[in-house]
Short mmCIF file of C-alpha atoms in Angstrom, two decimals:
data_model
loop_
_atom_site.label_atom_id
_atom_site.label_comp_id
_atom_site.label_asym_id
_atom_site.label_seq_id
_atom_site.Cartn_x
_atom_site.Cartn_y
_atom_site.Cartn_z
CA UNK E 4 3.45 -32.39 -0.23
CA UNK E 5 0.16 -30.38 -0.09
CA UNK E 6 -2.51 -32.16 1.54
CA UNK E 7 -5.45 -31.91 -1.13
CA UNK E 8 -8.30 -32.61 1.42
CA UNK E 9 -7.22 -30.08 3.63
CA UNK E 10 -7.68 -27.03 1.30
CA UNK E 11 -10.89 -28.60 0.37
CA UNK E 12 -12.20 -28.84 3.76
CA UNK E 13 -11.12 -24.89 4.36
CA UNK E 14 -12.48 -23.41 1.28
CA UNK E 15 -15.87 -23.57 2.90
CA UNK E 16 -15.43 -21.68 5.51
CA UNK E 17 -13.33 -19.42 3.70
CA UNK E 18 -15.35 -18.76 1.19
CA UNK E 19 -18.25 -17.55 3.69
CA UNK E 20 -15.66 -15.00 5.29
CA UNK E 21 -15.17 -13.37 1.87
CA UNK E 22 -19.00 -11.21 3.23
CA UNK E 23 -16.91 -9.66 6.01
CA UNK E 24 -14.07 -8.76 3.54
CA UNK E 25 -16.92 -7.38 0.91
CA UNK E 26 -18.44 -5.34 3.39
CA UNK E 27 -15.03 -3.85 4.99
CA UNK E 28 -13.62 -3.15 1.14
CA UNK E 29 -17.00 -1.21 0.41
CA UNK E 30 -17.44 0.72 3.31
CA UNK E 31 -13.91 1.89 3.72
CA UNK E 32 -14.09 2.46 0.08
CA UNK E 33 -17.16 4.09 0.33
CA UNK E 34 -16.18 6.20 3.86
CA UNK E 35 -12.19 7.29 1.83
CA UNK E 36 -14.44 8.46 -1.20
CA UNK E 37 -16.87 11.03 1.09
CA UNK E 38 -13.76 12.52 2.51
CA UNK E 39 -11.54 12.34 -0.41
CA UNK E 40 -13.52 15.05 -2.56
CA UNK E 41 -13.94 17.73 -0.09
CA UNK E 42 -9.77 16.90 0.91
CA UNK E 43 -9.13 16.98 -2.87
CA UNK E 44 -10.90 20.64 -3.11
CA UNK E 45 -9.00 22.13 -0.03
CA UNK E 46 -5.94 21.12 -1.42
CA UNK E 47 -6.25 22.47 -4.60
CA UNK E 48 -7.29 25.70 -3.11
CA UNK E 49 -5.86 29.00 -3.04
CA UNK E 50 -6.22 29.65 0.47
CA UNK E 51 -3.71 28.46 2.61
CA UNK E 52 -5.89 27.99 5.60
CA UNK E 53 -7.73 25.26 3.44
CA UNK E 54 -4.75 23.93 1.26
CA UNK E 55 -2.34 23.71 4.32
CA UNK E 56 -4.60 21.14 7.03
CA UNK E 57 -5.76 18.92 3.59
CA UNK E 58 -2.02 18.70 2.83
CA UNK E 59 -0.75 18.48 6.07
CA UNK E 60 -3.50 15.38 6.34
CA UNK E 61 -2.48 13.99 3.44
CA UNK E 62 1.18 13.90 4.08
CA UNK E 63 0.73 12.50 7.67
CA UNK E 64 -1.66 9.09 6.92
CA UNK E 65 0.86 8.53 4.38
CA UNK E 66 3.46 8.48 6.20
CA UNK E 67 2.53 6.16 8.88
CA UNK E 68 2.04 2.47 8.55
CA UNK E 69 -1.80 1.62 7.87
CA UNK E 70 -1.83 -1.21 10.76
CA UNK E 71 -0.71 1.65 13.48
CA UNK E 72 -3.74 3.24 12.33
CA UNK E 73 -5.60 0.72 13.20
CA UNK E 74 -4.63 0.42 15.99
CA UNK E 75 -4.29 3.77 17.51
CA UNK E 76 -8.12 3.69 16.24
CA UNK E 77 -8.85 0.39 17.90
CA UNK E 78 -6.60 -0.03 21.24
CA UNK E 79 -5.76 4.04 21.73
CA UNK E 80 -9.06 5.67 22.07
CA UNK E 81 -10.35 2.89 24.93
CA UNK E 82 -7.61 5.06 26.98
CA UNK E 83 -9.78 7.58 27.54
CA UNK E 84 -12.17 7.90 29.80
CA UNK E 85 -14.41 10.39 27.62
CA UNK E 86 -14.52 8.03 24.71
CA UNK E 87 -15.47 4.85 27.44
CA UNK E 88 -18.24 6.78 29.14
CA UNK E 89 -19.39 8.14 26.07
CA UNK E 90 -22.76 7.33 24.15
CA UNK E 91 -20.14 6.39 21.42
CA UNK E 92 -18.20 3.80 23.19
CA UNK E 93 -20.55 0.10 21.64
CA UNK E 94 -19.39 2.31 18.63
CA UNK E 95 -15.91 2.62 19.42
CA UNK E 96 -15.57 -0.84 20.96
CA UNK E 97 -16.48 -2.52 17.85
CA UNK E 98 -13.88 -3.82 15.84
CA UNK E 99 -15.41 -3.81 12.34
CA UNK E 100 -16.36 0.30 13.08
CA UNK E 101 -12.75 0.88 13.99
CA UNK E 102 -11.15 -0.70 11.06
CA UNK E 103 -14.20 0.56 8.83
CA UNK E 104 -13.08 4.30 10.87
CA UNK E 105 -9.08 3.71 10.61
CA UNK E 106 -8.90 2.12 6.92
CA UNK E 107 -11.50 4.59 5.85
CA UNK E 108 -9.65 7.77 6.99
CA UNK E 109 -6.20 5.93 5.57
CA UNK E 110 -8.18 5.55 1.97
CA UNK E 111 -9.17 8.99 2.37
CA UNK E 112 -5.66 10.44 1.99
CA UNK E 113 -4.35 8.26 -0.95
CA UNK E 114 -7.59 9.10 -2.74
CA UNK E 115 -7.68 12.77 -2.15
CA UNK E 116 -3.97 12.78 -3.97
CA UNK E 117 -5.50 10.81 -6.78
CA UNK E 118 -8.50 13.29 -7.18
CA UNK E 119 -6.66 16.18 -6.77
CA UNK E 120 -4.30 15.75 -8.96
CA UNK E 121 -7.28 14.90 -11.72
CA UNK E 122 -8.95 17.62 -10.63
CA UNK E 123 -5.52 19.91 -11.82
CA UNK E 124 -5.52 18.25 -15.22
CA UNK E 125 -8.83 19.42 -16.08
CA UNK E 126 -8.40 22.60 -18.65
CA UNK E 127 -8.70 26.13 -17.16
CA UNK E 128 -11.05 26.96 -20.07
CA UNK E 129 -13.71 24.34 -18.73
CA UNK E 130 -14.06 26.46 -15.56
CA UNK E 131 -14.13 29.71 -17.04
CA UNK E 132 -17.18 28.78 -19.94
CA UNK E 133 -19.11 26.97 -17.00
CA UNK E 134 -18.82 30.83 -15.02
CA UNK E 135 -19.39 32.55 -18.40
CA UNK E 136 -22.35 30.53 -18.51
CA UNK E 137 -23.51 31.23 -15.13
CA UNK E 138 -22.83 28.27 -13.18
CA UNK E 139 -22.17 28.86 -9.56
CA UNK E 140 -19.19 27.09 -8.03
CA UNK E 141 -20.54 24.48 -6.55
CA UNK E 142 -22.57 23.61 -10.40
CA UNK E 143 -19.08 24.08 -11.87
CA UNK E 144 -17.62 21.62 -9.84
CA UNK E 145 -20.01 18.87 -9.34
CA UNK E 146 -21.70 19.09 -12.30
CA UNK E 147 -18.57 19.75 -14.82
CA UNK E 148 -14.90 19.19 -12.91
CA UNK E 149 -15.72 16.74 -10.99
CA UNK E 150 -17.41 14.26 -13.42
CA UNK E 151 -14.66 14.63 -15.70
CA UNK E 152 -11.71 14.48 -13.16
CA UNK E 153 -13.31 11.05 -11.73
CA UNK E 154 -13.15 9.73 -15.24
CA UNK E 155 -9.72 11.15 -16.02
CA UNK E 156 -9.01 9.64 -11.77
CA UNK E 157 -9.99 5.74 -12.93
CA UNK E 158 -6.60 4.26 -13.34
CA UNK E 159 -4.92 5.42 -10.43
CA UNK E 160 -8.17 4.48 -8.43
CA UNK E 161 -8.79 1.14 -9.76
CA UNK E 162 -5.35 0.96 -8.17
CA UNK E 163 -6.69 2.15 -4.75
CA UNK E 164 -9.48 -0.18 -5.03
CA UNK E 165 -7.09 -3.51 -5.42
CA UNK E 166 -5.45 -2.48 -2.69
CA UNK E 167 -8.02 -1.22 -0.41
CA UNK E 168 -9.21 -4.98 -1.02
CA UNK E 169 -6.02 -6.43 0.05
CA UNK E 170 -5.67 -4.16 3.25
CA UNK E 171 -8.94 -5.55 4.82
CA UNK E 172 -6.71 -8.28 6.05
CA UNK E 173 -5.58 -5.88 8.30
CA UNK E 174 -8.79 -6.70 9.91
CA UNK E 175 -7.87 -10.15 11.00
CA UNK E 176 -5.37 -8.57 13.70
CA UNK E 177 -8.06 -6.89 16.01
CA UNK E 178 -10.08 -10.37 15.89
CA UNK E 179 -12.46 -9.99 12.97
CA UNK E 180 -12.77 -12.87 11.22
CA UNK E 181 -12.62 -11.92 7.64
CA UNK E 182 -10.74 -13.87 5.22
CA UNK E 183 -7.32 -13.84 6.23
CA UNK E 184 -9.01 -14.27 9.75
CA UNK E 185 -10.65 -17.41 9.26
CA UNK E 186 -7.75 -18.32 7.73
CA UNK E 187 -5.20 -17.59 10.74
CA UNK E 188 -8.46 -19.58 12.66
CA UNK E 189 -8.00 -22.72 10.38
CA UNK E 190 -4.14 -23.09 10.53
CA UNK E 191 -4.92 -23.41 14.20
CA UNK E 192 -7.24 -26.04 13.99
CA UNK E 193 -5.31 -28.28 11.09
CA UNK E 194 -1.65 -27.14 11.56
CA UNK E 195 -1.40 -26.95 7.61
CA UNK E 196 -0.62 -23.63 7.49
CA UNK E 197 0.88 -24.54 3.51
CA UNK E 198 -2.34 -25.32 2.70
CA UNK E 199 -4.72 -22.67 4.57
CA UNK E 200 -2.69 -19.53 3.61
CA UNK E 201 -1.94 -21.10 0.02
CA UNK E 202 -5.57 -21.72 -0.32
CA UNK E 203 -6.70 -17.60 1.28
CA UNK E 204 -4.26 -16.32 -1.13
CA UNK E 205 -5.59 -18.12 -4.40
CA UNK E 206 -9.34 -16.70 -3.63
CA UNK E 207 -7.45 -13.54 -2.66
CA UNK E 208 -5.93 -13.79 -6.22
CA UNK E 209 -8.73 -14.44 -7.81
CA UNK E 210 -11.13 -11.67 -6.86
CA UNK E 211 -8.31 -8.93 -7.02
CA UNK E 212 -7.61 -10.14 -10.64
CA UNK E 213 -10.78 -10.52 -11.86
CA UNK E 214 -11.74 -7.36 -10.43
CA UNK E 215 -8.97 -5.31 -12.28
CA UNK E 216 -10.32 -6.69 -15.56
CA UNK E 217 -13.94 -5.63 -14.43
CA UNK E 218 -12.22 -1.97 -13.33
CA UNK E 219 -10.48 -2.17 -16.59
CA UNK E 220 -13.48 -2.89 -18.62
CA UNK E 221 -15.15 0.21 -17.08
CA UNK E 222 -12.12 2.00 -17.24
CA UNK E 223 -11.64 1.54 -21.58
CA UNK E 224 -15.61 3.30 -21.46
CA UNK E 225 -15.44 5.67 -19.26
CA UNK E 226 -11.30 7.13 -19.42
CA UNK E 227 -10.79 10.41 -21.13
CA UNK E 228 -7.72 9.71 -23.69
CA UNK E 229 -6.83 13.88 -24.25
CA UNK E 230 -8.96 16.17 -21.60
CA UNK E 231 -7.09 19.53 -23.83
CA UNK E 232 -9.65 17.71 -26.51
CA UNK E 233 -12.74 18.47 -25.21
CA UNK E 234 -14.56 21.42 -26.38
CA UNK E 235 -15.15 23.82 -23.16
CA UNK E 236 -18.58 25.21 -24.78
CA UNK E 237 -20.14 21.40 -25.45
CA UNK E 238 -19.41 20.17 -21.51
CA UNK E 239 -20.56 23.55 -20.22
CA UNK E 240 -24.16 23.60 -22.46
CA UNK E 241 -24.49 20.10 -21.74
CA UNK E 242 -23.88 20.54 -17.87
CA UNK E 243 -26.27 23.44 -17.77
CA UNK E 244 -28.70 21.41 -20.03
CA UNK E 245 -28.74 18.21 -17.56
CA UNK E 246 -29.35 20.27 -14.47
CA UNK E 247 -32.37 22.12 -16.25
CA UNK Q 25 3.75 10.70 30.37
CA UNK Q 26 6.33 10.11 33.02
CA UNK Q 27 5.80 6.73 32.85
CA UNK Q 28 7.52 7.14 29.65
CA UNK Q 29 11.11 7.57 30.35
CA UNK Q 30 11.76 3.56 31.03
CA UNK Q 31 10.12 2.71 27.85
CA UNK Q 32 11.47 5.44 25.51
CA UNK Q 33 14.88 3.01 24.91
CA UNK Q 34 12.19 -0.12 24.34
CA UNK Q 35 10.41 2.17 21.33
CA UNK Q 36 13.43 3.26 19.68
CA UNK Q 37 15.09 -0.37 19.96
CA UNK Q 38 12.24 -1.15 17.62
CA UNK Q 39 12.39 1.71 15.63
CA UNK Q 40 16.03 0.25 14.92
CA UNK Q 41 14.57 -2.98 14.62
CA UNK Q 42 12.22 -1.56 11.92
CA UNK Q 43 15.13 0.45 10.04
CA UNK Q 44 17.51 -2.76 9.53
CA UNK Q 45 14.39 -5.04 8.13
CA UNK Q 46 13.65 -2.12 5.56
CA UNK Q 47 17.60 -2.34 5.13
CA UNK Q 48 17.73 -6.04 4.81
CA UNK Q 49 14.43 -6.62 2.55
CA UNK Q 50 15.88 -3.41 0.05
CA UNK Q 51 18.92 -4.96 -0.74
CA UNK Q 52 17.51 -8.78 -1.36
CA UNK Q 53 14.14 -7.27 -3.01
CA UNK Q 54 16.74 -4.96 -5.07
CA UNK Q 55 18.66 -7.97 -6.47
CA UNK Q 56 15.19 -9.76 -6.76
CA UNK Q 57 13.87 -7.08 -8.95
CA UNK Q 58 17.12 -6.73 -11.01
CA UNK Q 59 16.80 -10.06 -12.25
CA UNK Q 60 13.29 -10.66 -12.58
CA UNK Q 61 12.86 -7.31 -14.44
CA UNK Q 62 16.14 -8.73 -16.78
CA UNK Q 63 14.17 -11.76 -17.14
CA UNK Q 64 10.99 -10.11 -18.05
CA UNK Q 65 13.20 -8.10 -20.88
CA UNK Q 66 15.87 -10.32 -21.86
CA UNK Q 67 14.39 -13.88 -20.44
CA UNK Q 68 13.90 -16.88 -22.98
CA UNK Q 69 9.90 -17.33 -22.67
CA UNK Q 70 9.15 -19.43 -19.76
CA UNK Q 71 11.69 -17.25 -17.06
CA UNK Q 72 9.44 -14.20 -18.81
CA UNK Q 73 6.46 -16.07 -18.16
CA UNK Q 74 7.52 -16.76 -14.78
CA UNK Q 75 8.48 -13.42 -14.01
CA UNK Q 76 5.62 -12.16 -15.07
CA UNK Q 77 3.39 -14.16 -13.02
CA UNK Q 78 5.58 -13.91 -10.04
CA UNK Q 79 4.32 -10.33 -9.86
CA UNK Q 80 0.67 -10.68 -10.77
CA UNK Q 81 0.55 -13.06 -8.05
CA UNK Q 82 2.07 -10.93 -5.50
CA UNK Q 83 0.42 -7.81 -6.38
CA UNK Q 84 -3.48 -9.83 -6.42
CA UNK Q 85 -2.33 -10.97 -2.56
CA UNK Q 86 -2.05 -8.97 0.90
CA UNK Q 87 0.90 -8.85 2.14
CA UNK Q 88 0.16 -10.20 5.70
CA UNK Q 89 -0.81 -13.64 3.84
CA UNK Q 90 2.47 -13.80 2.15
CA UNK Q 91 4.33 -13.31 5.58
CA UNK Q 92 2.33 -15.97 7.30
CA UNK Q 93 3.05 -18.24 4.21
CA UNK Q 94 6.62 -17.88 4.75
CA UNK Q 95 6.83 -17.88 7.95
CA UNK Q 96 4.52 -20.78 9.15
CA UNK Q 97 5.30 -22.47 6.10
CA UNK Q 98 9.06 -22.25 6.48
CA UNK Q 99 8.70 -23.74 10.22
CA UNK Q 100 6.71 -26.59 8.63
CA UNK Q 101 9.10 -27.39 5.48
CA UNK Q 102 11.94 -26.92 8.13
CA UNK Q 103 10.72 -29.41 10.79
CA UNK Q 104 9.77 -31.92 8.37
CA UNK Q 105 13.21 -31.51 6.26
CA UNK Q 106 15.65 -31.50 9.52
CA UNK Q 107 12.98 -33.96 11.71
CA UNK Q 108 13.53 -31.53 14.80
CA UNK Q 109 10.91 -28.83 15.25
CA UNK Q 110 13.03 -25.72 14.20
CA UNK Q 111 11.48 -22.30 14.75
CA UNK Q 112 12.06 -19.46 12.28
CA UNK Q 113 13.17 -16.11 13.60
CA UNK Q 114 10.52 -13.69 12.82
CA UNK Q 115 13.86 -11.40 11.42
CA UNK Q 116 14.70 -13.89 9.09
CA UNK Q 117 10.92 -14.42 8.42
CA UNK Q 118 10.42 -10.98 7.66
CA UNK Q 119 13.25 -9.72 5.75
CA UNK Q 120 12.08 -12.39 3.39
CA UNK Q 121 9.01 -11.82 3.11
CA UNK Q 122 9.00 -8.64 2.39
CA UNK Q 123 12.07 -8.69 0.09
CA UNK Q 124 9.96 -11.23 -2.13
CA UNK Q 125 7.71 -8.38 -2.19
CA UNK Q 126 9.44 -5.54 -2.48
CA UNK Q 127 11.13 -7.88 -5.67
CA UNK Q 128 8.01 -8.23 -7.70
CA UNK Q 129 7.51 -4.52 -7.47
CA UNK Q 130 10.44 -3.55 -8.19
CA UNK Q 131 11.09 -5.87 -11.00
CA UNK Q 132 8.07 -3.54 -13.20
CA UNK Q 133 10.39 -0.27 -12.72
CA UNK Q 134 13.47 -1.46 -13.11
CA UNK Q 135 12.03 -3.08 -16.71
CA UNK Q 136 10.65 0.25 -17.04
CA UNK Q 137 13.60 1.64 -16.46
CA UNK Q 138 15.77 0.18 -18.89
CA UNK Q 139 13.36 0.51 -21.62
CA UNK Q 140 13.49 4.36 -21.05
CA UNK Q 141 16.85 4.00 -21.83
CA UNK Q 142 17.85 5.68 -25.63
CA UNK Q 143 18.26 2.69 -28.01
CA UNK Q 144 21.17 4.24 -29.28
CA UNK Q 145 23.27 3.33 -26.36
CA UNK Q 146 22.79 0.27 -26.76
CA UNK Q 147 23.66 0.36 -30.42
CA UNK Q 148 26.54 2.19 -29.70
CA UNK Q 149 27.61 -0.12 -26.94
CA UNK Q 150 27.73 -2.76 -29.94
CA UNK Q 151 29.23 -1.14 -31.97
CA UNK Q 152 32.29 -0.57 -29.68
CA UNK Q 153 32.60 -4.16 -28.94
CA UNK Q 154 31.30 -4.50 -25.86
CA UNK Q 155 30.21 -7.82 -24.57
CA UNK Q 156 26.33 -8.15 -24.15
CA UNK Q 157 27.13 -8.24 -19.87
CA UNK Q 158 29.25 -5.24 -19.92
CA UNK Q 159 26.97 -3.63 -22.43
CA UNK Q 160 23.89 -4.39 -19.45
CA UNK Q 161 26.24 -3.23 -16.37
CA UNK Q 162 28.14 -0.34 -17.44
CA UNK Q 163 26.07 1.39 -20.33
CA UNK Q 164 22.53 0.53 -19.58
CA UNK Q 165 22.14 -0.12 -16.19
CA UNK Q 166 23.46 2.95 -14.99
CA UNK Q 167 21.19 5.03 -17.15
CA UNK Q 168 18.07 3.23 -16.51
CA UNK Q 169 18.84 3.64 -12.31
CA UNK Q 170 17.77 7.54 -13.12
CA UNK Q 171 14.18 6.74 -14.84
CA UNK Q 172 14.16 3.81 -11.99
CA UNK Q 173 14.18 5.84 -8.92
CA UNK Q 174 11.41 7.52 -8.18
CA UNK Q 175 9.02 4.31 -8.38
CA UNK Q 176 11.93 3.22 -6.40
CA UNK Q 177 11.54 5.60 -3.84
CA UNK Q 178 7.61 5.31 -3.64
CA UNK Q 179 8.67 1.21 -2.76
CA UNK Q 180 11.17 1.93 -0.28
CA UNK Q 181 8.52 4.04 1.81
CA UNK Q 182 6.10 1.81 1.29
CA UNK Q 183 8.43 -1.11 2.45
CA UNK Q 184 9.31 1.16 5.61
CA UNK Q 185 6.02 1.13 6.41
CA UNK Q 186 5.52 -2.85 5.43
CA UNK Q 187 7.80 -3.76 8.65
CA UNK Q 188 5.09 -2.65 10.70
CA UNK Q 189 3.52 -6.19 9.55
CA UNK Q 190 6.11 -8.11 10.32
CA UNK Q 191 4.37 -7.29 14.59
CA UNK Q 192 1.82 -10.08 14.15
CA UNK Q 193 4.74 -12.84 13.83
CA UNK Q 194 5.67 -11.41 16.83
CA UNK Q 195 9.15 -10.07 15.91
CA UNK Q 196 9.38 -6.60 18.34
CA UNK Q 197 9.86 -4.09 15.88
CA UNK Q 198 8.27 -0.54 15.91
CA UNK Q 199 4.50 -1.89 15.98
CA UNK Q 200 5.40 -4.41 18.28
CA UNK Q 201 7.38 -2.99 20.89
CA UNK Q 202 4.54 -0.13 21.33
CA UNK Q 203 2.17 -2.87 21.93
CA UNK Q 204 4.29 -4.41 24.54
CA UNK Q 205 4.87 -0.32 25.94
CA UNK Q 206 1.54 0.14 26.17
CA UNK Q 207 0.73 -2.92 27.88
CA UNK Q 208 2.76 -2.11 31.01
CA UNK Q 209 1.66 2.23 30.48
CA UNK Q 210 -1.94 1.20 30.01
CA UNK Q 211 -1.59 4.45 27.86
CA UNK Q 212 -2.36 3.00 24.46
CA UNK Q 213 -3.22 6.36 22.47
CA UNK Q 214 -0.25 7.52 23.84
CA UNK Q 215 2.13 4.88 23.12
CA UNK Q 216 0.97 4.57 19.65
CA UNK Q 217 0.57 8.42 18.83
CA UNK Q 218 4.74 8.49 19.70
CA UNK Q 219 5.08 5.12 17.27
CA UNK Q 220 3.16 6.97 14.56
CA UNK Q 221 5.88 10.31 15.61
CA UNK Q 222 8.88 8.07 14.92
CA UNK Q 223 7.15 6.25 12.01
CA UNK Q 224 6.63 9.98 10.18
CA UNK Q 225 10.27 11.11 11.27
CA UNK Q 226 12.05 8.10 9.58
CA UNK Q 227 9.41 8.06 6.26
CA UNK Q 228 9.94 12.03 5.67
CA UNK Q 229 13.69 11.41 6.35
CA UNK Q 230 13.78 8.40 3.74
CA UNK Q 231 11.75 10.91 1.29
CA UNK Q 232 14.45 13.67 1.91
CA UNK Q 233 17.03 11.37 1.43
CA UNK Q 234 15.57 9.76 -1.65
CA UNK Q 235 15.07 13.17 -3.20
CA UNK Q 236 18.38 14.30 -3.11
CA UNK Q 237 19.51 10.62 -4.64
CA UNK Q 238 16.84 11.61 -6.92
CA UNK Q 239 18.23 15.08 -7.89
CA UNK Q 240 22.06 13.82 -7.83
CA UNK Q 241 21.20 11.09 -10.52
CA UNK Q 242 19.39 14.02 -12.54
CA UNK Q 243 22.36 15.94 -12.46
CA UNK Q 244 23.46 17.06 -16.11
CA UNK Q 245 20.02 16.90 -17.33
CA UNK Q 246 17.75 19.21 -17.53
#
């Protein structure tokens, strides 16, 4: 039977590992999101020299396991002697950088799909009032597209979010001591491994769950039920009207 | 990179090694997800309450937790039940793992899936006569298998790529065996970089394939 006292006397320690996974979920969230937006643009562009390298990218991280990543990130680079020598290397010797580096770039690709393919959704006519009005490209975009794609993105990224969450236990294989970490740690030291993983995965459970009702929340204010609804004139004026 | 040629055999045993897990875990996740997504359609209320929170708990937890659960916990509930310390095969491990998985997943699309299906074949079905299990199996099933696959695609992929976790219970698969290469090459980047090759071949070949399955069941429609 499950040994009560032992999942009480792991929670503790547990429970302070859950900063490491914070941080790694942020950052990596945080690091896929910078790249995402400029990967989303190139591959919705008409020039093949920009939509061909985004896609190509894209299609690559997906297709390879995100724990090879890791540690092509972690163990590969160390194989060269420019990256040893370098000014980089207490960089690329850390572990937290390289999974913060390898999960990052991973996020990047899954996110770029999931903004790109909001960013196609978003009605022609939008793009043409905001130029009728004057607005260079990059206003268009950031001030009109994007805004509304990332609202018309939230679903699929709330998605990326829980799981960007759960893929920080990656971490625990190249020795960081994150949840799933300190939990591999404590099965050593009690040989209840019932108890320890049982207990990692109910406070994994719990903050992925309530975090999807938080995302969810957000999502019910901020989601755009019919984009073709929006009147192209209002969004531009109001664009050109918040930037001055 | 001469160094190679000894260990090429070593990578693609793994890559093998890789292929029959995904084989393995697809069929048992497959008949998981059959009968949980019945359960969650047809199921008295507590299987569809059970069903249901089968799959909220395995989607809220990360994979690599629910391997070590089953396989550390299986060599504990093993010992204790035979009284000799008995240690699970990370194969046997893994394919369960991820098949329990792959099951929860696949038990949303398959539900999916058969609600796509026109209600009027089902109507019709009873009106012919047909037993309620025929009726499932031979009218509705093989309908809802064409809204079913791609999300069933998408999982297979992303269970090809799952094996790769199966490495840290130290089964030598893919991950594995380039970790073992690259011990001996001391030519990590390397070692990996050729994993990550084979990795892409065998995920754009499972796409390709999946595709065509895709295309074949839309055959007749439009």
């Amino acid at each position: 039977m499950l040994d009560v006292s032992i999942m009480a006397d792991v929670l503790p320690p547990m429970l302070k590992s859950l900063g490491m996974t914070g941080k790694l979920a942020i950052l990596i969230l945080i690091v896929g999101m910078l790249l995402a937006v400029p990967l989303a643009f190139a591959r919705n562009a008409t020039s093949t020299w920009l939509s061909l390298p985004a896609n190509g990218y894209i299609l690559i991280i997906r297709g390879i396991p995100a724990l090879l990543q890791v540690f092509l990130v972690y163990y590969g680079l160390a194989q060269f002697e420019i990256v040893r020598s370098s000014f980089l290397w207490p960089v690329f010797r850390d572990p937290f950088f390289c999974v913060i580096l390898a999960l990052g770039l991973n996020s990047a690709a899954y996110t770029a799909e999931i903004i790109s393919g909001a960013l196609r959704l978003i009605p022609k006519g939008l793009v043409e009032a905001a130029h009728s009005m004057g607005l260079s490209w990059f206003q268009t975009q950031f001030l009109v597209t994007l805004p509304l794609a990332m609202r018309a993105a939230l679903p699929a990224y709330e998605n990326e979010i829980i799981l960007t969450v759960k893929a920080t236990s990656l971490a625990s294989t190249i020795t960081l001591l994150d949840l799933t970490g300190v939990a591999r740690l404590e099965v050593t030291n009690t040989y209840a491994p019932y108890e320890v993983f049982l207990t990692a995965g109910t406070i994994y459970f719990c903050i992925t769950t309530t975090l999807s009702w938080a995302l969810r929340k957000l999502e019910r204010r901020l989601a755009i039920e019919n984009l073709k609804a929006v009147d192209p004139g209002i969004l531009a004026k109001a664009a050109v009207a918040a930037h001055g | 990179m001469t160094l190679f040629s000894g260990y090429t055999y070593q990578l693609f045993t793994g890559a093998l090694v890789s292929l029959s897990v995904t084989f393995f875990a697809l069929i048992f996740g497959s008949v998981l997800g059959l009968g949980l997504g019945a359960a969650k359609i047809y199921g008295p209320h507590p299987l569809r309450y059970i069903a249901e929170a089968y799959t909220a708990v395995v989607r809220g937890v990360p994979d690599l937790i629910v391997i070590y659960l089953i396989y550390f916990g299986s060599t504990v509930a093993l010992t204790k039940l035979t009284g000799a310390y008995v240690d699970v095969n990370g194969f046997t491990a893994g394919v369960f793992a991820l098949g329990l998985i792959f099951g929860a997943y696949a038990s949303d699309i398959i539900r999916a899936g058969i609600q796509q299906v026109a209600r009027g074949q089902k109507e019709a079905a009873d009106a012919l006569g047909l037993s309620k299990r025929i009726a499932f199996f031979h009218v509705i099933l093989p309908q809802a298998w064409r809204f079913a696959l791609p999300g069933f695609s998408n999982l297979t992929i992303i269970l090809l790529k799952q094996t790769s976790l199966i490495s840290v219970i130290g089964l030598e698969e893919l991950l594995r065996a380039s970790a073992v290469v690259s011990g001996s090459t001391r030519e990590p980047f390397y070692v990996y970089a050729i994993a990550a090759f084979m990795y892409l071949v065998m995920t754009t070949i499972a796409t390709v394939l999946l595709r065509w399955a895709q295309s074949r069941a839309n055959r007749g429609f439009a």
